[in-house]
JSON list of C-alpha atoms in Angstrom, two decimals:
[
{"chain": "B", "resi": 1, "resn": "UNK", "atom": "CA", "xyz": [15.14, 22.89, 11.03]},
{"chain": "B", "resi": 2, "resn": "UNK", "atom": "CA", "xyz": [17.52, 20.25, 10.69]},
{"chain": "B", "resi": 3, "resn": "UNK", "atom": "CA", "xyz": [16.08, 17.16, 12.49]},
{"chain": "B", "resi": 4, "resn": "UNK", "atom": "CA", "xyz": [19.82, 15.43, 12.65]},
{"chain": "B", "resi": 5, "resn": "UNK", "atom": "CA", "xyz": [21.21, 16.25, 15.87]},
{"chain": "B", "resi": 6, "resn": "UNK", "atom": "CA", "xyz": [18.71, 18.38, 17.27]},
{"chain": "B", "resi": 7, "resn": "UNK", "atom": "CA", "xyz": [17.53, 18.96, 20.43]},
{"chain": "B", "resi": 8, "resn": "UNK", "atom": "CA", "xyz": [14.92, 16.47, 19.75]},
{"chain": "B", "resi": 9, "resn": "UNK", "atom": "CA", "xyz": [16.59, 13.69, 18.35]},
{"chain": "B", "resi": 10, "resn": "UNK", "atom": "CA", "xyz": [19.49, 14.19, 21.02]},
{"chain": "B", "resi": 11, "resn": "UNK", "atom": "CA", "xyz": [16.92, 14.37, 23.60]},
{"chain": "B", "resi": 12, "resn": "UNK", "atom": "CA", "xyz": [15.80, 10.77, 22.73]},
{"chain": "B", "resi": 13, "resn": "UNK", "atom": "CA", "xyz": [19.07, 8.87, 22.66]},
{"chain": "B", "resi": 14, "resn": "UNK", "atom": "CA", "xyz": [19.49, 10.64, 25.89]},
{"chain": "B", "resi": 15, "resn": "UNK", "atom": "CA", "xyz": [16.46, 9.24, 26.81]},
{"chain": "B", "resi": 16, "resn": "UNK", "atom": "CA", "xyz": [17.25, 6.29, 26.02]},
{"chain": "B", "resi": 17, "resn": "UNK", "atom": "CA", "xyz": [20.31, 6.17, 28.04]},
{"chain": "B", "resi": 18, "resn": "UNK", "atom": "CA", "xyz": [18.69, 7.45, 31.06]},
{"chain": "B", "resi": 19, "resn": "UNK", "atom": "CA", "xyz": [15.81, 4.49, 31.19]},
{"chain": "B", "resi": 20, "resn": "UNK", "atom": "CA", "xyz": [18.59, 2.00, 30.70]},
{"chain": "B", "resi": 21, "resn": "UNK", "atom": "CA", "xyz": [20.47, 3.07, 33.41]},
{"chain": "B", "resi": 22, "resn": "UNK", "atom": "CA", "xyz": [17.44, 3.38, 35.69]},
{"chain": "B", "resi": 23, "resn": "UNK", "atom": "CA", "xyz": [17.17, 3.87, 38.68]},
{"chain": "B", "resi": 24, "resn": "UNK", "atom": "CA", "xyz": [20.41, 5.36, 38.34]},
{"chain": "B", "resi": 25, "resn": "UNK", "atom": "CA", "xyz": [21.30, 9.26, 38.15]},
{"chain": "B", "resi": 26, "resn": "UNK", "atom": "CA", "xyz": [24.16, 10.48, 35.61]},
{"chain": "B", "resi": 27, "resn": "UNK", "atom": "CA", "xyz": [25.57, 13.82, 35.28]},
{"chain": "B", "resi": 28, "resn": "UNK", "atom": "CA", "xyz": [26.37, 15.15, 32.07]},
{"chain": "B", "resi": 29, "resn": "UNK", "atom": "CA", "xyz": [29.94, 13.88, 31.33]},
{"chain": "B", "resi": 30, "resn": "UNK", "atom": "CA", "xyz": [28.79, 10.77, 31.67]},
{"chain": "B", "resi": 31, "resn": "UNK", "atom": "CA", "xyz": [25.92, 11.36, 29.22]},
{"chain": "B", "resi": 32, "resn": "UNK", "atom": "CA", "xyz": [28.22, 12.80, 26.73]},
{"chain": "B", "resi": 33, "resn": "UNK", "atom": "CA", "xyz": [30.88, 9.67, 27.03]},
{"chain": "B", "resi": 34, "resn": "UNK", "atom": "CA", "xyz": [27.36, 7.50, 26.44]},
{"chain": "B", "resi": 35, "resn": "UNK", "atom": "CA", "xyz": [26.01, 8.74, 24.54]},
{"chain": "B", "resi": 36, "resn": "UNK", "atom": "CA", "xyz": [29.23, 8.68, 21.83]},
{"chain": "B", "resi": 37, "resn": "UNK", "atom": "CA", "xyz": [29.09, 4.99, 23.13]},
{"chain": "B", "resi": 38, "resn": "UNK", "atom": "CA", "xyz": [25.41, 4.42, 21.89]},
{"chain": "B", "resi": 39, "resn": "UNK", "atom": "CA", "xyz": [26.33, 5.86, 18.69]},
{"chain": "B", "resi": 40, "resn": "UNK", "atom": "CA", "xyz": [30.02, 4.50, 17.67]},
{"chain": "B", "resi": 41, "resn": "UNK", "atom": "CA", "xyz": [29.60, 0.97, 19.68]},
{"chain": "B", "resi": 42, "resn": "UNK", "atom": "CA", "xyz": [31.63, -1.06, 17.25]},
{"chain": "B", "resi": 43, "resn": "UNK", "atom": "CA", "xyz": [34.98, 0.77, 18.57]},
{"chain": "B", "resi": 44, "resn": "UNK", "atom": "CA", "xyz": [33.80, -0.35, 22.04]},
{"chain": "B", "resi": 45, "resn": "UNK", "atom": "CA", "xyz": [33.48, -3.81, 20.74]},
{"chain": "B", "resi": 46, "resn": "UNK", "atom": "CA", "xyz": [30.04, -3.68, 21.38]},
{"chain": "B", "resi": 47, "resn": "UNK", "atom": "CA", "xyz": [26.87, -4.14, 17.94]},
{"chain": "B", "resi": 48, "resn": "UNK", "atom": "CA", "xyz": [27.49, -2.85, 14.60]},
{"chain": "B", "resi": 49, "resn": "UNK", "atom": "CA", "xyz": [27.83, 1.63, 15.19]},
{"chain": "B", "resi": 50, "resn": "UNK", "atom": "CA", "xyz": [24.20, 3.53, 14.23]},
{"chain": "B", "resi": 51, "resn": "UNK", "atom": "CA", "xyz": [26.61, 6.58, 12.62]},
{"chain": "B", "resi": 52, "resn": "UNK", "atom": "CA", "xyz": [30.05, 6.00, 10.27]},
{"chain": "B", "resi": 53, "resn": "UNK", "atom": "CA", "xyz": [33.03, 5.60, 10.91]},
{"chain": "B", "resi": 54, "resn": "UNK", "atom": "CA", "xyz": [34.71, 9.19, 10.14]},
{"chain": "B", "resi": 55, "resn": "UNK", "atom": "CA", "xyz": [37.99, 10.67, 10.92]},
{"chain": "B", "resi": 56, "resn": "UNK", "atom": "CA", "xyz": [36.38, 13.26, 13.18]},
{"chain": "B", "resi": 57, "resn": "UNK", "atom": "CA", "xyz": [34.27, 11.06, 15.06]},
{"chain": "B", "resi": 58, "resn": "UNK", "atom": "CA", "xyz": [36.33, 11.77, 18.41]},
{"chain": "B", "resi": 59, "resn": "UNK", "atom": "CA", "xyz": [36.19, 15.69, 17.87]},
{"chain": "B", "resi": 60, "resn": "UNK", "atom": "CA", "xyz": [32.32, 15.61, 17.90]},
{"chain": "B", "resi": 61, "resn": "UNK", "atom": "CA", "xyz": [32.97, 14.70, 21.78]},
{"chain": "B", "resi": 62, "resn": "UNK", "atom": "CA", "xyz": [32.96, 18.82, 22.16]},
{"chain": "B", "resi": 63, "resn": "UNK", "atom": "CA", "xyz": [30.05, 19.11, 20.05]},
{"chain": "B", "resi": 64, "resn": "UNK", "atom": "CA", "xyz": [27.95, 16.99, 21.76]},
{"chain": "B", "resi": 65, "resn": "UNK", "atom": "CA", "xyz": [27.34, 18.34, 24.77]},
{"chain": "B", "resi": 66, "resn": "UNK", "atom": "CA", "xyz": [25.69, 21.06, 23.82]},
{"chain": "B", "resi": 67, "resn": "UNK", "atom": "CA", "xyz": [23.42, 18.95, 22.01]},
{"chain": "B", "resi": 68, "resn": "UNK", "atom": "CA", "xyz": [23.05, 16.93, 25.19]},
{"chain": "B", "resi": 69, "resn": "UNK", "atom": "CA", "xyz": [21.93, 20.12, 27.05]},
{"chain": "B", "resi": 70, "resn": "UNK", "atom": "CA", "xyz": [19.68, 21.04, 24.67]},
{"chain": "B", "resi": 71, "resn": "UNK", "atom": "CA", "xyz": [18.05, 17.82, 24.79]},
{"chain": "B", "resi": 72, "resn": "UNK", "atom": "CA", "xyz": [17.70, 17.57, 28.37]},
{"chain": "B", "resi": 73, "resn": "UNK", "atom": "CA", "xyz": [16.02, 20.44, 28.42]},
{"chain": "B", "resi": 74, "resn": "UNK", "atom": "CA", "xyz": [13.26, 19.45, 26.25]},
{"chain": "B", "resi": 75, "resn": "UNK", "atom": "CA", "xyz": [13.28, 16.37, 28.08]},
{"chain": "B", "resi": 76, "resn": "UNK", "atom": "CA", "xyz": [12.94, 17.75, 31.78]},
{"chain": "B", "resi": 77, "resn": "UNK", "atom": "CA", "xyz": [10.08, 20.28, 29.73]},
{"chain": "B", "resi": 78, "resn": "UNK", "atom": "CA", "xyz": [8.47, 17.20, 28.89]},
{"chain": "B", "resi": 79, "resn": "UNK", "atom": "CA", "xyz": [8.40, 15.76, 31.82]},
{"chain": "B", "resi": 80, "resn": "UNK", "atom": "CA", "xyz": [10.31, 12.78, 30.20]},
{"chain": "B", "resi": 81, "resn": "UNK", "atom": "CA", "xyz": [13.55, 13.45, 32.42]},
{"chain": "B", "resi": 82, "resn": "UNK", "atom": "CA", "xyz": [14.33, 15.01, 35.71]},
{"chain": "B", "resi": 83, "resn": "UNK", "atom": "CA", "xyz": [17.56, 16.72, 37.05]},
{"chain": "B", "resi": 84, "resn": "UNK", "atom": "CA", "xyz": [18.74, 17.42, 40.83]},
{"chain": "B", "resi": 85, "resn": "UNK", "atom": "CA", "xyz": [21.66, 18.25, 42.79]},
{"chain": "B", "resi": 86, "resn": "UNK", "atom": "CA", "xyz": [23.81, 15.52, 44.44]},
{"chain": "B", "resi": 87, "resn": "UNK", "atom": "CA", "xyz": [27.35, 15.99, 46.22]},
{"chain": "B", "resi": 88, "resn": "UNK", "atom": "CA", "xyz": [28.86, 15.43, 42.99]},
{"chain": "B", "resi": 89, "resn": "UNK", "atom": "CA", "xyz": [27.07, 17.67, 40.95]},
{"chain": "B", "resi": 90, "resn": "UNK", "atom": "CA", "xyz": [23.60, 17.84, 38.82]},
{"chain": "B", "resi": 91, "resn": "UNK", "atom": "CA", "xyz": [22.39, 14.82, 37.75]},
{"chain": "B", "resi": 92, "resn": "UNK", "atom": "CA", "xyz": [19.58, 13.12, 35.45]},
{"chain": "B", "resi": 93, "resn": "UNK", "atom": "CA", "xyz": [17.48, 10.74, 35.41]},
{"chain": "B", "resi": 94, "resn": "UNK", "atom": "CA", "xyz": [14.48, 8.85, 33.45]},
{"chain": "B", "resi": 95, "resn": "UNK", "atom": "CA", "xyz": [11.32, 10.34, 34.69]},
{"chain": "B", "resi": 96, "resn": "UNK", "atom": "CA", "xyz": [7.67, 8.36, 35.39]},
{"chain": "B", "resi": 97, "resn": "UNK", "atom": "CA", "xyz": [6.47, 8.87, 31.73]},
{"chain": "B", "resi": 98, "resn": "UNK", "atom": "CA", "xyz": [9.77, 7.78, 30.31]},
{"chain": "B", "resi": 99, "resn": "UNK", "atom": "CA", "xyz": [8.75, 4.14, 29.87]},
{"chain": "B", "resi": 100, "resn": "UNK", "atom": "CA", "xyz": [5.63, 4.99, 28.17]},
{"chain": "B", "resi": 101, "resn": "UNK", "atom": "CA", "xyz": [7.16, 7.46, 25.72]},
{"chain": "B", "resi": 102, "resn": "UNK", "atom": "CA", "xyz": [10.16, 4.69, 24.54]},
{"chain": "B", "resi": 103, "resn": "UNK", "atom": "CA", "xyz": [7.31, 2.39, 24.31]},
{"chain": "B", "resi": 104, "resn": "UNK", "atom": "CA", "xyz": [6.08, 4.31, 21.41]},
{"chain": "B", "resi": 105, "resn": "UNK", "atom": "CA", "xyz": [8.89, 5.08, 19.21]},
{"chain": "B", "resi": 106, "resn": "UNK", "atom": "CA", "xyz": [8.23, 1.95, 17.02]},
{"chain": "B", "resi": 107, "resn": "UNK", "atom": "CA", "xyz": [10.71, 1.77, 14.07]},
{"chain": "B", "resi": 108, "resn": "UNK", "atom": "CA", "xyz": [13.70, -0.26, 13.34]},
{"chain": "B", "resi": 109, "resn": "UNK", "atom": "CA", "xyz": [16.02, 3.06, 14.78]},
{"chain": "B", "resi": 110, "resn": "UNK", "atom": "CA", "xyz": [14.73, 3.41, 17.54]},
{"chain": "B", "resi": 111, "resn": "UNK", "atom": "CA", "xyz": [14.89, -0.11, 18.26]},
{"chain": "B", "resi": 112, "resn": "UNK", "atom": "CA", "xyz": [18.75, -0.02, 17.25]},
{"chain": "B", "resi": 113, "resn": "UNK", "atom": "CA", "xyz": [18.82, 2.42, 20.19]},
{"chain": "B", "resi": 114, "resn": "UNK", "atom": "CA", "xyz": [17.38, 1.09, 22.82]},
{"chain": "B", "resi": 115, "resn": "UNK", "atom": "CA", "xyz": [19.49, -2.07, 21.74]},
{"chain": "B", "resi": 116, "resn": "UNK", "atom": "CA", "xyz": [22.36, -0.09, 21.87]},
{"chain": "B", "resi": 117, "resn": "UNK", "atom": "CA", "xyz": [21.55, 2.00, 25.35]},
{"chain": "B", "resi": 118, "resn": "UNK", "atom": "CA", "xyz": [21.17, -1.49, 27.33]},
{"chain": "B", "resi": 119, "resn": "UNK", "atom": "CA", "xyz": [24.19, -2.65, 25.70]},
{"chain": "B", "resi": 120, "resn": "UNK", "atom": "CA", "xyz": [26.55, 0.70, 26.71]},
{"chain": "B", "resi": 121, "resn": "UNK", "atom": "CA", "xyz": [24.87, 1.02, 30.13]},
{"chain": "B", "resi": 122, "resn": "UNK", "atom": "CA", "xyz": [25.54, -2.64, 30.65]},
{"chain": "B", "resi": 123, "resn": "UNK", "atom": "CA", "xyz": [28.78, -2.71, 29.62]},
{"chain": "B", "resi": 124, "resn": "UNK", "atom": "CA", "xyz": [29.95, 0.61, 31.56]},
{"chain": "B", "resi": 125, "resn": "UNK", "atom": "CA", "xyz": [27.81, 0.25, 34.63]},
{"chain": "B", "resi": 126, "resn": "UNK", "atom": "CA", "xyz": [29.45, 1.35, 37.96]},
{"chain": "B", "resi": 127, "resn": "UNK", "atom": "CA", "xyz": [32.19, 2.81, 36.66]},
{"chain": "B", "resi": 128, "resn": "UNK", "atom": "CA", "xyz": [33.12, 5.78, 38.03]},
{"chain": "B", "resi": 129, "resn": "UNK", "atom": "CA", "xyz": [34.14, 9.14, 35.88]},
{"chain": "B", "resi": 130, "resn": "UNK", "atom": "CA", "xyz": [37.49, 8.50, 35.79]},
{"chain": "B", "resi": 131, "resn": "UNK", "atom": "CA", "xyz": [37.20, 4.84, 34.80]},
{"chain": "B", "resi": 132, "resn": "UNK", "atom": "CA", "xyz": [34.45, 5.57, 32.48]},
{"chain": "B", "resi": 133, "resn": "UNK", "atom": "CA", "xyz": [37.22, 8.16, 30.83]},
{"chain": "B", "resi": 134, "resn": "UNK", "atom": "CA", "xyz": [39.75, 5.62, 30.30]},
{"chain": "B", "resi": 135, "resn": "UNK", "atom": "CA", "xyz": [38.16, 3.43, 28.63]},
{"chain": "B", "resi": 136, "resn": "UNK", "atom": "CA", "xyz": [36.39, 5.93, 26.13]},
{"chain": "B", "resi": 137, "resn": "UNK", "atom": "CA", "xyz": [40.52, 7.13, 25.56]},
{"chain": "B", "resi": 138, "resn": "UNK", "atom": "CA", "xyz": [41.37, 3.90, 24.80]},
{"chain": "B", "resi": 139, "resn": "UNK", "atom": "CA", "xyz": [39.07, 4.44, 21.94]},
{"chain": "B", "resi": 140, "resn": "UNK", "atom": "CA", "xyz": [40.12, 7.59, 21.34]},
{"chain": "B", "resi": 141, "resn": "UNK", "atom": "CA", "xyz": [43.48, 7.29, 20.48]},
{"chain": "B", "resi": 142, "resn": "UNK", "atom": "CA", "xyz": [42.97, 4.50, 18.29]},
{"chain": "B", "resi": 143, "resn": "UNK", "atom": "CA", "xyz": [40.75, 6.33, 15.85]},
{"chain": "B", "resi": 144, "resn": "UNK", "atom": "CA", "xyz": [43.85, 8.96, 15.72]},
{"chain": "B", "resi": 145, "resn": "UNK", "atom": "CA", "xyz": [46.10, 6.03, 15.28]},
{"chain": "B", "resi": 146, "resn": "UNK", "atom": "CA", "xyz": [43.82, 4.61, 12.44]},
{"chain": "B", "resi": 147, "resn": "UNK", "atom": "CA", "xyz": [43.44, 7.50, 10.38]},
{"chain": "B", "resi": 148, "resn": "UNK", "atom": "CA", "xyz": [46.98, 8.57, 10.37]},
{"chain": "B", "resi": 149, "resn": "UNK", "atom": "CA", "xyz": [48.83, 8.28, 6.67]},
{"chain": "B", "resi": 150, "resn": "UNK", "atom": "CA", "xyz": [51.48, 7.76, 5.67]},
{"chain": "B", "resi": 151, "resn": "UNK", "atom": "CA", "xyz": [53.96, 10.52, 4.49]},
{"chain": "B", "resi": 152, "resn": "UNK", "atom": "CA", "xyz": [53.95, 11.43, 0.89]},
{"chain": "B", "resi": 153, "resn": "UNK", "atom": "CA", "xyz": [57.32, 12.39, -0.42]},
{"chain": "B", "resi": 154, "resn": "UNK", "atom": "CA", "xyz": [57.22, 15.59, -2.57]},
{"chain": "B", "resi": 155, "resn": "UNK", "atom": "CA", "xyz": [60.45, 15.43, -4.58]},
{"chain": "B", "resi": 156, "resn": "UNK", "atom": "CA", "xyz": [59.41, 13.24, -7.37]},
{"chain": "B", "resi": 157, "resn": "UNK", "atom": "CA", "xyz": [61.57, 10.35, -5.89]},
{"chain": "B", "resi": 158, "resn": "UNK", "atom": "CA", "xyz": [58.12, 8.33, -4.59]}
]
């Protein structure tokens, strides 16, 4: 098993997330849009990014969502996380023991997560969807513009 972006490791940064933002609830397209936060915050202008800066960083927006909903699963299992229907949809939030389990994840990651899940809740609180979408496009289409190259000429001419 492949521990990188597993349901597990997922399931924590989700976690994270969640008891940042308590008490409150998200659905999932607001995980996913977070969660990309937590991990690429430097093109947010938020603390250094936890993963590289790749080309295909914005295509692994499709990606992750599955990997969200497999993590939420093991969380609500757990008893880490709980899920419930609102007018809007499902949403998620930390459960009692959430606290307790962050509290003992003690390494310099997981510290560089929970730094970064205050810092992306904070800066994106009580936005709604479509706000919360706008700014993660803004993002978006400058990691298109910023890996576009230029156009090599073929005929020998340079």
């Amino acid at each position: 098993m492949n521990p990188l972006n597993s349901a597990i490791e997922t399931g924590v940064r989700v976690l994270m997330l969640l008891t940042a933002a308590f008490p409150e609830r998200l659905d999932l397209n607001q995980l996913v849009l977070l969660d990309h936060g937590l991990l690429h915050s430097a093109d947010l202008g938020g603390p250094p990014s936890l993963h590289p800066p790749i080309p295909i960083r914005a295509s692994g927006l499709g990606v992750r969502r599955e990997a969200i909903e497999s993590g939420l699963d093991v969380l609500i299992r757990a008893d880490l996380a709980c899920a419930g229907l609102s007018a809007d949809g499902i949403r998620y939030w930390a459960g009692e023991r959430a606290d307790g389990f962050i509290g003992l994840l003690d390494s310099a990651y997981a510290a560089s997560l929970h730094e970064r899940a205050l810092w992306v809740i904070d800066r994106y609180e009580g936005l709604d969807d479509a706000a919360l979408r706008r700014e993660f496009n803004t993002a978006v289409s400058h990691w298109t513009e910023e890996f576009h190259y230029p156009a090599v000429s073929t005929d020998g001419m340079g």
